[in-house]
mmCIF file of C-alpha atoms and ligand atoms in Angstrom:
data_model
loop_
_atom_site.group_PDB
_atom_site.id
_atom_site.type_symbol
_atom_site.label_atom_id
_atom_site.label_comp_id
_atom_site.label_asym_id
_atom_site.label_seq_id
_atom_site.Cartn_x
_atom_site.Cartn_y
_atom_site.Cartn_z
ATOM 1 C CA UNK M 28 6.183 160.212 -56.279
ATOM 2 C CA UNK M 29 3.097 160.687 -54.150
ATOM 3 C CA UNK M 30 0.086 160.379 -56.397
ATOM 4 C CA UNK M 31 -2.854 162.735 -55.943
ATOM 5 C CA UNK M 32 -5.968 160.995 -57.155
ATOM 6 C CA UNK M 33 -8.774 163.415 -58.013
ATOM 7 C CA UNK M 34 -10.900 161.343 -60.341
ATOM 8 C CA UNK M 35 -13.287 159.670 -57.898
ATOM 9 C CA UNK M 36 -16.191 160.114 -60.333
ATOM 10 C CA UNK M 37 -14.402 157.797 -62.769
ATOM 11 C CA UNK M 38 -13.819 155.145 -60.144
ATOM 12 C CA UNK M 39 -13.027 154.903 -56.458
ATOM 13 C CA UNK M 40 -10.471 152.694 -54.728
ATOM 14 C CA UNK M 41 -12.174 149.779 -53.001
ATOM 15 C CA UNK M 42 -12.291 150.486 -49.273
ATOM 16 C CA UNK M 43 -9.974 148.063 -47.393
ATOM 17 C CA UNK M 44 -12.933 147.172 -45.132
ATOM 18 C CA UNK M 45 -14.867 146.207 -48.225
ATOM 19 C CA UNK M 46 -12.011 144.053 -49.509
ATOM 20 C CA UNK M 47 -11.884 142.300 -46.113
ATOM 21 C CA UNK M 48 -15.594 141.567 -46.252
ATOM 22 C CA UNK M 49 -15.259 140.128 -49.758
ATOM 23 C CA UNK M 50 -12.284 137.836 -49.195
ATOM 24 C CA UNK M 51 -14.035 134.831 -47.595
ATOM 25 C CA UNK M 52 -16.359 134.518 -50.580
ATOM 26 C CA UNK M 53 -13.610 133.744 -53.079
ATOM 27 C CA UNK M 54 -12.330 130.567 -51.487
ATOM 28 C CA UNK M 55 -13.831 129.533 -48.159
ATOM 29 C CA UNK M 56 -17.474 130.354 -48.769
ATOM 30 C CA UNK M 57 -17.330 129.946 -52.518
ATOM 31 C CA UNK M 58 -20.587 128.018 -52.936
ATOM 32 C CA UNK M 59 -23.212 128.627 -55.574
ATOM 33 C CA UNK M 60 -26.099 130.438 -53.873
ATOM 34 C CA UNK M 61 -28.571 128.305 -55.826
ATOM 35 C CA UNK M 62 -27.199 125.047 -54.345
ATOM 36 C CA UNK M 63 -29.189 123.459 -51.539
ATOM 37 C CA UNK M 64 -26.268 122.206 -49.427
ATOM 38 C CA UNK M 65 -24.827 124.384 -46.702
ATOM 39 C CA UNK M 66 -21.965 125.829 -48.796
ATOM 40 C CA UNK M 67 -24.578 127.193 -51.124
ATOM 41 C CA UNK M 68 -26.756 128.433 -48.316
ATOM 42 C CA UNK M 69 -23.834 130.312 -46.742
ATOM 43 C CA UNK M 70 -23.334 132.186 -49.968
ATOM 44 C CA UNK M 71 -27.073 132.717 -50.306
ATOM 45 C CA UNK M 72 -27.234 134.202 -46.809
ATOM 46 C CA UNK M 73 -24.371 136.572 -47.609
ATOM 47 C CA UNK M 74 -26.157 137.611 -50.780
ATOM 48 C CA UNK M 75 -29.370 138.370 -48.935
ATOM 49 C CA UNK M 76 -27.557 140.245 -46.196
ATOM 50 C CA UNK M 77 -25.921 142.442 -48.832
ATOM 51 C CA UNK M 78 -29.295 142.982 -50.473
ATOM 52 C CA UNK M 79 -30.652 144.237 -47.163
ATOM 53 C CA UNK M 80 -27.751 146.648 -46.719
ATOM 54 C CA UNK M 81 -28.233 148.138 -50.179
ATOM 55 C CA UNK M 82 -31.998 148.363 -49.633
ATOM 56 C CA UNK M 83 -31.481 150.231 -46.345
ATOM 57 C CA UNK M 84 -29.153 152.773 -47.964
ATOM 58 C CA UNK M 85 -31.847 153.843 -50.443
ATOM 59 C CA UNK M 86 -35.018 153.203 -48.434
ATOM 60 C CA UNK M 87 -36.120 150.239 -50.561
ATOM 61 C CA UNK M 88 -37.459 146.793 -49.740
ATOM 62 C CA UNK M 89 -35.039 143.904 -50.079
ATOM 63 C CA UNK M 90 -36.967 142.241 -52.899
ATOM 64 C CA UNK M 91 -36.817 145.445 -54.955
ATOM 65 C CA UNK M 92 -33.021 145.178 -55.311
ATOM 66 C CA UNK M 93 -31.702 143.429 -58.428
ATOM 67 C CA UNK M 94 -27.950 142.914 -58.625
ATOM 68 C CA UNK M 95 -26.360 143.550 -62.023
ATOM 69 C CA UNK M 96 -22.872 143.637 -63.500
ATOM 70 C CA UNK M 97 -22.622 147.398 -62.972
ATOM 71 C CA UNK M 98 -24.201 150.778 -63.510
ATOM 72 C CA UNK M 99 -24.180 150.313 -67.270
ATOM 73 C CA UNK M 100 -26.197 147.112 -67.095
ATOM 74 C CA UNK M 101 -28.609 148.670 -64.614
ATOM 75 C CA UNK M 102 -29.219 151.576 -67.026
ATOM 76 C CA UNK M 103 -29.588 149.243 -70.029
ATOM 77 C CA UNK M 104 -31.971 147.048 -68.056
ATOM 78 C CA UNK M 105 -34.109 149.993 -66.953
ATOM 79 C CA UNK M 106 -34.389 151.490 -70.438
ATOM 80 C CA UNK M 107 -34.726 148.363 -72.547
ATOM 81 C CA UNK M 108 -36.621 146.393 -69.904
ATOM 82 C CA UNK M 109 -39.234 149.133 -69.539
ATOM 83 C CA UNK M 110 -39.410 149.716 -73.296
ATOM 84 C CA UNK M 111 -40.023 146.038 -74.112
ATOM 85 C CA UNK M 112 -42.461 145.492 -71.245
ATOM 86 C CA UNK M 113 -44.611 148.464 -72.212
ATOM 87 C CA UNK M 114 -44.629 148.040 -75.987
ATOM 88 C CA UNK M 115 -48.406 147.733 -76.081
ATOM 89 C CA UNK M 116 -48.865 150.868 -74.030
ATOM 90 C CA UNK M 117 -46.655 153.145 -76.074
ATOM 91 C CA UNK M 118 -43.283 153.829 -77.627
ATOM 92 C CA UNK M 119 -42.192 157.205 -76.303
ATOM 93 C CA UNK M 120 -39.325 157.769 -73.854
ATOM 94 C CA UNK M 121 -38.291 161.063 -72.281
ATOM 95 C CA UNK M 122 -34.701 161.607 -71.159
ATOM 96 C CA UNK M 123 -32.228 164.473 -70.919
ATOM 97 C CA UNK M 124 -29.418 165.590 -73.194
ATOM 98 C CA UNK M 125 -26.801 165.159 -70.451
ATOM 99 C CA UNK M 126 -27.316 161.548 -69.404
ATOM 100 C CA UNK M 127 -24.449 159.092 -69.079
ATOM 101 C CA UNK M 128 -23.643 157.167 -72.267
ATOM 102 C CA UNK M 129 -25.178 154.044 -70.719
ATOM 103 C CA UNK M 130 -28.573 155.776 -70.905
ATOM 104 C CA UNK M 131 -27.994 157.766 -74.100
ATOM 105 C CA UNK M 132 -26.703 154.802 -76.103
ATOM 106 C CA UNK M 133 -29.565 152.628 -74.847
ATOM 107 C CA UNK M 134 -31.964 155.331 -76.040
ATOM 108 C CA UNK M 135 -30.167 155.562 -79.373
ATOM 109 C CA UNK M 136 -30.512 151.802 -79.782
ATOM 110 C CA UNK M 137 -34.204 151.922 -78.871
ATOM 111 C CA UNK M 138 -34.605 154.801 -81.335
ATOM 112 C CA UNK M 139 -33.333 152.522 -84.085
ATOM 113 C CA UNK M 140 -35.825 149.876 -82.957
ATOM 114 C CA UNK M 141 -38.695 152.282 -83.582
ATOM 115 C CA UNK M 142 -39.091 153.981 -80.207
ATOM 116 C CA UNK M 143 -39.446 157.763 -80.124
ATOM 117 C CA UNK M 144 -36.995 159.488 -77.804
ATOM 118 C CA UNK M 145 -37.256 163.056 -76.493
ATOM 119 C CA UNK M 146 -33.928 164.457 -75.297
ATOM 120 C CA UNK M 147 -34.778 167.369 -73.018
ATOM 121 C CA UNK M 148 -32.400 170.326 -73.093
ATOM 122 C CA UNK M 149 -30.858 171.685 -69.893
ATOM 123 C CA UNK M 150 -30.167 175.252 -68.766
ATOM 124 C CA UNK M 151 -26.690 176.779 -68.439
ATOM 125 C CA UNK M 152 -26.220 175.031 -65.086
ATOM 126 C CA UNK M 153 -27.216 171.665 -66.475
ATOM 127 C CA UNK M 154 -30.655 171.612 -64.857
ATOM 128 C CA UNK M 155 -33.655 169.888 -66.403
ATOM 129 C CA UNK M 156 -36.826 171.959 -66.044
ATOM 130 C CA UNK M 157 -39.565 169.729 -64.537
ATOM 131 C CA UNK M 158 -42.108 171.721 -66.586
ATOM 132 C CA UNK M 159 -40.365 170.624 -69.764
ATOM 133 C CA UNK M 160 -40.817 167.011 -68.651
ATOM 134 C CA UNK M 161 -44.524 167.631 -68.130
ATOM 135 C CA UNK M 162 -44.870 169.266 -71.544
ATOM 136 C CA UNK M 163 -43.046 166.419 -73.292
ATOM 137 C CA UNK M 164 -45.444 163.745 -72.000
ATOM 138 C CA UNK M 165 -47.790 162.259 -74.600
ATOM 139 C CA UNK M 166 -50.311 159.430 -74.350
ATOM 140 C CA UNK M 167 -47.578 157.187 -75.769
ATOM 141 C CA UNK M 168 -44.983 157.981 -73.090
ATOM 142 C CA UNK M 169 -43.884 154.855 -71.212
ATOM 143 C CA UNK M 170 -40.730 155.949 -69.422
ATOM 144 C CA UNK M 171 -38.958 159.032 -68.099
ATOM 145 C CA UNK M 172 -35.237 158.710 -67.351
ATOM 146 C CA UNK M 173 -33.363 161.609 -65.738
ATOM 147 C CA UNK M 174 -30.111 161.148 -63.840
ATOM 148 C CA UNK M 175 -29.878 162.168 -60.185
ATOM 149 C CA UNK M 176 -26.563 163.975 -60.553
ATOM 150 C CA UNK M 177 -24.353 164.439 -63.550
ATOM 151 C CA UNK M 178 -20.978 162.718 -63.547
ATOM 152 C CA UNK M 179 -19.170 165.508 -65.417
ATOM 153 C CA UNK M 180 -20.468 168.774 -63.980
ATOM 154 C CA UNK M 181 -22.024 167.481 -60.753
ATOM 155 C CA UNK M 182 -25.403 169.181 -61.185
ATOM 156 C CA UNK M 183 -28.105 167.614 -58.982
ATOM 157 C CA UNK M 184 -31.492 167.399 -60.712
ATOM 158 C CA UNK M 185 -34.907 168.145 -59.173
ATOM 159 C CA UNK M 186 -35.723 164.430 -59.140
ATOM 160 C CA UNK M 187 -38.549 164.494 -56.605
ATOM 161 C CA UNK M 188 -40.383 167.177 -58.625
ATOM 162 C CA UNK M 189 -40.038 165.102 -61.771
ATOM 163 C CA UNK M 190 -41.095 162.050 -59.758
ATOM 164 C CA UNK M 191 -44.367 163.740 -58.818
ATOM 165 C CA UNK M 192 -45.058 164.557 -62.459
ATOM 166 C CA UNK M 193 -44.323 160.988 -63.531
ATOM 167 C CA UNK M 194 -46.530 159.559 -60.805
ATOM 168 C CA UNK M 195 -49.449 161.838 -61.675
ATOM 169 C CA UNK M 196 -49.181 160.762 -65.287
ATOM 170 C CA UNK M 197 -48.776 157.094 -64.337
ATOM 171 C CA UNK M 198 -45.447 156.807 -66.150
ATOM 172 C CA UNK M 199 -42.446 154.766 -64.988
ATOM 173 C CA UNK M 200 -39.602 156.945 -63.752
ATOM 174 C CA UNK M 201 -35.953 155.890 -63.814
ATOM 175 C CA UNK M 202 -33.004 157.757 -62.373
ATOM 176 C CA UNK M 203 -29.316 156.967 -62.781
ATOM 177 C CA UNK M 204 -28.055 157.521 -59.230
ATOM 178 C CA UNK M 205 -24.574 156.121 -59.824
ATOM 179 C CA UNK M 206 -22.970 159.409 -58.750
ATOM 180 C CA UNK M 207 -25.223 160.013 -55.766
ATOM 181 C CA UNK M 208 -25.967 156.724 -54.008
ATOM 182 C CA UNK M 209 -23.654 156.564 -51.018
ATOM 183 C CA UNK M 210 -22.610 160.196 -51.516
ATOM 184 C CA UNK M 211 -25.706 162.258 -50.799
ATOM 185 C CA UNK M 212 -29.039 161.084 -49.361
ATOM 186 C CA UNK M 213 -30.882 158.850 -51.820
ATOM 187 C CA UNK M 214 -34.332 157.620 -50.820
ATOM 188 C CA UNK M 215 -36.411 156.033 -53.543
ATOM 189 C CA UNK M 216 -39.684 157.128 -51.948
ATOM 190 C CA UNK M 217 -38.666 160.717 -51.384
ATOM 191 C CA UNK M 218 -37.310 160.887 -54.925
ATOM 192 C CA UNK M 219 -40.440 159.211 -56.282
ATOM 193 C CA UNK M 220 -38.540 156.890 -58.610
ATOM 194 C CA UNK M 221 -39.651 153.462 -59.828
ATOM 195 C CA UNK M 222 -36.235 152.434 -61.115
ATOM 196 C CA UNK M 223 -32.816 153.542 -59.911
ATOM 197 C CA UNK M 224 -29.287 152.573 -60.971
ATOM 198 C CA UNK M 225 -26.252 152.212 -58.722
ATOM 199 C CA UNK M 226 -22.679 151.039 -59.261
ATOM 200 C CA UNK M 227 -20.290 149.423 -56.765
ATOM 201 C CA UNK M 228 -17.077 151.048 -57.889
ATOM 202 C CA UNK M 229 -18.405 154.590 -57.571
ATOM 203 C CA UNK M 230 -18.997 154.209 -53.815
ATOM 204 C CA UNK M 231 -15.805 152.468 -52.659
ATOM 205 C CA UNK M 232 -17.058 149.017 -53.622
ATOM 206 C CA UNK M 233 -15.656 146.742 -56.335
ATOM 207 C CA UNK M 234 -15.991 147.126 -60.111
ATOM 208 C CA UNK M 235 -18.305 144.876 -62.086
ATOM 209 C CA UNK M 236 -21.257 144.950 -59.733
ATOM 210 C CA UNK M 237 -24.256 147.250 -59.582
ATOM 211 C CA UNK M 238 -27.907 147.460 -58.698
ATOM 212 C CA UNK M 239 -31.159 148.200 -60.391
ATOM 213 C CA UNK M 240 -33.756 149.142 -57.824
ATOM 214 C CA UNK M 241 -37.159 148.139 -59.196
ATOM 215 C CA UNK M 242 -40.241 149.375 -57.354
ATOM 216 C CA UNK M 243 -42.671 146.600 -56.577
ATOM 217 C CA UNK M 244 -45.167 146.281 -59.404
ATOM 218 C CA UNK M 245 -43.022 147.953 -62.101
ATOM 219 C CA UNK M 246 -43.067 145.965 -65.298
ATOM 220 C CA UNK M 247 -39.657 145.153 -66.778
ATOM 221 C CA UNK M 248 -38.752 142.543 -69.369
ATOM 222 C CA UNK M 249 -35.558 140.756 -68.312
ATOM 223 C CA UNK M 250 -32.791 140.756 -70.888
ATOM 224 C CA UNK M 251 -30.486 138.202 -69.330
ATOM 225 C CA UNK M 252 -32.068 134.822 -69.940
ATOM 226 C CA UNK M 253 -30.901 131.638 -68.270
ATOM 227 C CA UNK M 254 -31.355 130.400 -64.722
ATOM 228 C CA UNK M 255 -33.902 131.819 -62.332
ATOM 229 C CA UNK M 256 -31.558 133.999 -60.279
ATOM 230 C CA UNK M 257 -32.719 137.314 -58.834
ATOM 231 C CA UNK M 258 -36.343 136.093 -58.809
ATOM 232 C CA UNK M 259 -36.184 135.376 -62.499
ATOM 233 C CA UNK M 260 -35.323 138.955 -63.345
ATOM 234 C CA UNK M 261 -31.606 138.587 -64.025
ATOM 235 C CA UNK M 262 -30.110 135.215 -64.882
ATOM 236 C CA UNK M 263 -26.478 134.212 -64.176
ATOM 237 C CA UNK M 264 -24.781 132.901 -61.062
ATOM 238 C CA UNK M 265 -24.498 135.818 -58.694
ATOM 239 C CA UNK M 266 -21.182 137.631 -58.270
ATOM 240 C CA UNK M 267 -21.164 136.786 -54.564
ATOM 241 C CA UNK M 268 -17.864 138.464 -53.526
ATOM 242 C CA UNK M 269 -18.763 141.547 -55.557
ATOM 243 C CA UNK M 270 -22.257 141.730 -54.127
ATOM 244 C CA UNK M 271 -20.965 141.262 -50.573
ATOM 245 C CA UNK M 272 -18.509 144.094 -51.277
ATOM 246 C CA UNK M 273 -21.246 146.346 -52.599
ATOM 247 C CA UNK M 274 -23.356 145.600 -49.518
ATOM 248 C CA UNK M 275 -20.456 146.459 -47.237
ATOM 249 C CA UNK M 276 -19.761 149.642 -49.206
ATOM 250 C CA UNK M 277 -23.418 150.652 -48.943
ATOM 251 C CA UNK M 278 -23.376 150.121 -45.194
ATOM 252 C CA UNK M 279 -20.161 152.127 -44.745
ATOM 253 C CA UNK M 280 -21.462 154.934 -46.946
ATOM 254 C CA UNK M 281 -24.560 155.325 -44.826
ATOM 255 C CA UNK M 282 -22.549 155.716 -41.637
ATOM 256 C CA UNK M 283 -21.083 159.187 -42.064
ATOM 257 C CA UNK M 284 -22.834 160.696 -45.032
ATOM 258 C CA UNK M 285 -23.418 164.130 -43.509
ATOM 259 C CA UNK M 286 -19.959 164.579 -41.965
ATOM 260 C CA UNK M 287 -18.166 163.489 -45.113
ATOM 261 C CA UNK M 288 -20.407 165.712 -47.242
ATOM 262 C CA UNK M 289 -19.489 168.777 -45.195
ATOM 263 C CA UNK M 290 -15.782 167.919 -45.335
ATOM 264 C CA UNK M 291 -15.873 167.472 -49.118
ATOM 265 C CA UNK M 292 -17.856 170.664 -49.709
ATOM 266 C CA UNK M 293 -15.139 172.539 -47.815
ATOM 267 C CA UNK M 294 -12.384 171.049 -49.968
ATOM 268 C CA UNK M 295 -14.415 171.436 -53.158
ATOM 269 C CA UNK M 296 -15.084 175.116 -52.579
ATOM 270 C CA UNK M 297 -11.479 175.759 -51.627
ATOM 271 C CA UNK M 298 -10.356 174.209 -54.907
ATOM 272 C CA UNK M 299 -12.944 176.084 -56.986
ATOM 273 C CA UNK M 300 -12.269 179.507 -55.493
ATOM 274 C CA UNK M 301 -8.523 178.885 -55.513
ATOM 275 C CA UNK M 302 -8.426 178.115 -59.231
ATOM 276 C CA UNK M 303 -10.784 180.901 -60.228
ATOM 277 C CA UNK M 304 -8.831 183.439 -58.143
ATOM 278 C CA UNK M 305 -5.358 182.341 -59.180
ATOM 279 C CA UNK M 306 -5.961 181.835 -62.879
ATOM 280 C CA UNK M 307 -7.718 184.441 -64.988
ATOM 281 C CA UNK M 308 -10.232 183.481 -67.661
ATOM 282 C CA UNK M 309 -11.466 180.390 -65.896
ATOM 283 C CA UNK M 310 -15.014 179.631 -64.886
ATOM 284 C CA UNK M 311 -16.994 176.998 -63.058
ATOM 285 C CA UNK M 312 -19.190 174.632 -65.063
ATOM 286 C CA UNK M 313 -22.364 173.315 -63.463
ATOM 287 C CA UNK M 314 -24.482 174.743 -60.677
ATOM 288 C CA UNK M 315 -22.769 176.656 -57.844
ATOM 289 C CA UNK M 316 -24.955 175.088 -55.122
ATOM 290 C CA UNK M 317 -27.051 172.251 -56.568
ATOM 291 C CA UNK M 318 -23.859 170.336 -57.061
ATOM 292 C CA UNK M 319 -22.238 167.131 -55.868
ATOM 293 C CA UNK M 320 -20.075 167.758 -52.772
ATOM 294 C CA UNK M 321 -17.027 166.349 -54.549
ATOM 295 C CA UNK M 322 -17.247 167.842 -58.044
ATOM 296 C CA UNK M 323 -15.114 170.629 -59.497
ATOM 297 C CA UNK M 324 -15.453 171.308 -63.225
ATOM 298 C CA UNK M 325 -13.651 174.313 -64.622
ATOM 299 C CA UNK M 326 -13.196 175.672 -68.117
ATOM 300 C CA UNK M 327 -9.810 177.233 -68.733
ATOM 301 C CA UNK M 328 -9.655 179.484 -71.766
ATOM 302 C CA UNK M 329 -6.854 179.077 -74.330
ATOM 303 C CA UNK M 330 -5.661 175.711 -73.048
ATOM 304 C CA UNK M 331 -6.564 172.187 -74.040
ATOM 305 C CA UNK M 332 -7.944 169.915 -71.355
ATOM 306 C CA UNK M 333 -5.779 166.977 -72.258
ATOM 307 C CA UNK M 334 -2.604 169.072 -72.237
ATOM 308 C CA UNK M 335 -3.446 170.105 -68.686
ATOM 309 C CA UNK M 336 -4.242 166.516 -67.701
ATOM 310 C CA UNK M 337 -1.063 165.110 -69.204
ATOM 311 C CA UNK M 338 1.047 167.802 -67.558
ATOM 312 C CA UNK M 339 -0.609 167.137 -64.221
ATOM 313 C CA UNK M 340 -0.037 163.425 -64.670
ATOM 314 C CA UNK M 341 3.694 164.057 -64.968
ATOM 315 C CA UNK M 342 3.652 165.407 -61.417
ATOM 316 C CA UNK M 343 1.289 162.694 -60.189
ATOM 317 C CA UNK M 344 -2.082 164.463 -60.243
ATOM 318 C CA UNK M 345 -4.965 162.460 -61.748
ATOM 319 C CA UNK M 346 -7.834 164.525 -63.141
ATOM 320 C CA UNK M 347 -10.005 164.281 -66.211
ATOM 321 C CA UNK M 348 -11.252 166.505 -69.001
ATOM 322 C CA UNK M 349 -14.388 166.928 -71.068
ATOM 323 C CA UNK M 350 -12.294 166.820 -74.165
ATOM 324 C CA UNK M 351 -11.973 163.398 -75.697
ATOM 325 C CA UNK M 352 -9.029 163.913 -78.066
ATOM 326 C CA UNK M 353 -6.948 161.576 -75.962
ATOM 327 C CA UNK M 354 -9.431 158.756 -76.414
ATOM 328 C CA UNK M 355 -9.126 159.024 -80.165
ATOM 329 C CA UNK M 356 -12.160 161.084 -81.069
ATOM 330 C CA UNK M 357 -12.235 164.841 -81.403
ATOM 331 C CA UNK M 358 -15.625 165.129 -79.801
ATOM 332 C CA UNK M 359 -16.189 167.538 -76.981
ATOM 333 C CA UNK M 360 -18.301 166.434 -74.036
ATOM 334 C CA UNK M 361 -22.020 166.304 -74.865
ATOM 335 C CA UNK M 362 -22.695 167.615 -71.364
ATOM 336 C CA UNK M 363 -20.567 170.738 -71.751
ATOM 337 C CA UNK M 364 -22.047 171.432 -75.187
ATOM 338 C CA UNK M 365 -25.560 170.969 -73.752
ATOM 339 C CA UNK M 366 -24.956 173.676 -71.116
ATOM 340 C CA UNK M 367 -24.024 176.033 -73.927
ATOM 341 C CA UNK M 368 -20.227 175.950 -74.042
ATOM 342 C CA UNK M 369 -18.494 176.475 -77.371
ATOM 343 C CA UNK M 370 -16.374 173.576 -78.612
ATOM 344 C CA UNK M 371 -13.163 175.372 -77.718
ATOM 345 C CA UNK M 372 -14.360 176.010 -74.136
ATOM 346 C CA UNK M 373 -15.466 172.413 -73.777
ATOM 347 C CA UNK M 374 -12.032 171.259 -74.920
ATOM 348 C CA UNK M 375 -10.447 173.396 -72.214
ATOM 349 C CA UNK M 376 -12.335 171.834 -69.345
ATOM 350 C CA UNK M 377 -10.922 170.096 -66.300
ATOM 351 C CA UNK M 378 -12.752 167.877 -63.850
ATOM 352 C CA UNK M 379 -11.492 167.172 -60.354
ATOM 353 C CA UNK M 380 -13.596 164.809 -58.278
ATOM 354 C CA UNK M 381 -12.688 164.427 -54.628
ATOM 355 C CA UNK M 382 -13.246 161.533 -52.273
ATOM 356 C CA UNK M 383 -12.737 159.785 -48.990
ATOM 357 C CA UNK M 384 -8.951 159.995 -49.074
ATOM 358 C CA UNK M 385 -8.623 163.527 -50.429
ATOM 359 C CA UNK M 386 -6.792 165.834 -48.031
ATOM 360 C CA UNK M 387 -6.474 169.579 -47.662
ATOM 361 C CA UNK M 388 -2.745 169.262 -48.467
ATOM 362 C CA UNK M 389 -3.614 167.623 -51.773
ATOM 363 C CA UNK M 390 -5.959 170.449 -52.696
ATOM 364 C CA UNK M 391 -3.266 172.977 -51.782
ATOM 365 C CA UNK M 392 -0.732 171.119 -53.904
ATOM 366 C CA UNK M 393 -3.055 171.302 -56.911
ATOM 367 C CA UNK M 394 -3.602 175.009 -56.317
ATOM 368 C CA UNK M 395 0.155 175.481 -56.322
ATOM 369 C CA UNK M 396 0.899 173.388 -59.402
ATOM 370 C CA UNK M 397 -2.074 173.943 -61.721
ATOM 371 C CA UNK M 398 -1.613 177.725 -62.227
ATOM 372 C CA UNK M 399 2.014 177.056 -63.215
ATOM 373 C CA UNK M 400 0.987 174.406 -65.725
ATOM 374 C CA UNK M 401 -1.674 176.654 -67.222
ATOM 375 C CA UNK M 402 0.780 179.561 -67.396
ATOM 376 C CA UNK M 403 3.297 177.412 -69.220
ATOM 377 C CA UNK M 404 0.734 176.033 -71.667
ATOM 378 C CA UNK M 405 -0.737 179.459 -72.357
ATOM 379 C CA UNK M 406 2.703 180.841 -73.085
ATOM 380 C CA UNK M 407 3.099 178.193 -75.807
ATOM 381 C CA UNK M 408 -0.446 178.404 -77.110
ATOM 382 C CA UNK M 409 -1.188 180.033 -80.459
ATOM 383 C CA UNK M 410 -4.641 180.740 -79.025
ATOM 384 C CA UNK M 411 -3.251 183.334 -76.630
ATOM 385 C CA UNK M 412 -1.593 185.443 -79.394
ATOM 386 C CA UNK M 413 -4.554 187.793 -79.543
ATOM 387 C CA UNK M 414 -4.986 187.919 -75.820
ATOM 388 C CA UNK M 415 -4.187 191.329 -74.443
ATOM 389 C CA UNK M 416 -1.878 191.199 -71.447
ATOM 390 C CA UNK M 417 -3.623 191.246 -68.066
HETATM 391 C C1 LIG P 525 -19.858 155.265 -63.953
HETATM 392 C C2 LIG P 525 -21.254 155.598 -64.337
HETATM 393 C C3 LIG P 525 -22.093 154.657 -64.953
HETATM 394 C C4 LIG P 525 -21.584 153.284 -65.356
HETATM 395 O O1 LIG P 525 -21.358 152.450 -64.257
HETATM 396 P P1 LIG P 525 -20.412 151.145 -64.458
HETATM 397 O O2 LIG P 525 -20.561 150.396 -63.187
HETATM 398 O O3 LIG P 525 -19.028 151.665 -64.686
HETATM 399 O O4 LIG P 525 -20.953 150.404 -65.625
HETATM 400 C C5 LIG P 525 -23.389 155.008 -65.250
HETATM 401 N N1 LIG P 525 -23.859 156.240 -64.939
HETATM 402 C C6 LIG P 525 -23.100 157.165 -64.345
HETATM 403 C C7 LIG P 525 -23.678 158.489 -64.016
HETATM 404 C C8 LIG P 525 -21.773 156.887 -64.039
HETATM 405 O O5 LIG P 525 -21.025 157.835 -63.455
#
């Protein structure tokens, strides 16, 4: 069976070019970058070359790039590092209700440690109002953290507007750009961010490696203690193959950003309009335009998200849902609830995220199969009993 993978927001396959670039650093050039002999220096050079490639993708300076074990660590580092470093200045953090768990759980932890957290609401499209950020600022505010684009509904936030507000107030500004770096233009100066998170495996690089961009002069307390790697900001022997892979992925991503964006928008909009036209009582979640080029998130009334996902899996289609029954909890997505969906609508959501290897034929296949699956599930659903025909 030919698999149709439409869950690129969860993880991407590592680009074969990236794998090729990584291979020498497992065995031939395996040295420890901290060693002074040439094996070590070879690895060190590769590390620094990768740092330059990542820096160029986001308009940063090389020394502002800190490699981490992933997007989650980058988010934890930004939140906790800024909180600890600015303890004397204040204890208030502003974030949004729709952040990734890596940010929300870090905030929850800091809340337990005595920090005050403001979770800004979003509108029905998932947008944070920059004015609400401004209004939430107090003389104790030390950090603002708002994601660049949301991983579930794809909404792209007005980051540069929020950046201006943060700068005026002299407050550190962090953005989780895991879903945008390498996918849409990300420039740390245009966005006005001081801290920015990236992850390798969301841009066709390997898993287990990420980046925290840290603007020169931003105060962060390291939370990995040990050797002096990454200029003393993040101890542990560097994941050289992973970092080389991330560098290669960053370089590749920068090469055809605009062309790939236009291609994906075409496929995305074909999938959205196809589903909405073919299946009644469905609607798009997230913003119609301020949206990631690869994100489709649809609520389907009277059907459970995981039933749709499992039925699609049987025919080889990989998609995800904002309903978490399958993972053992009955919680609906915090993002879908934050944009005002009822629990039952949130449980009936489907997310397709497209990528580099998504083809028009694949989209057409989904448009052929999904309406049938929904029809079958609705016919069995007790929820549709009261639904008048047509
Ligand atoms: C995937 C993701 C993360 C976590 O990145 P990992 O590298 O998997 O730890 C953080 N934020 C967002 C928005 C993500 O999509």
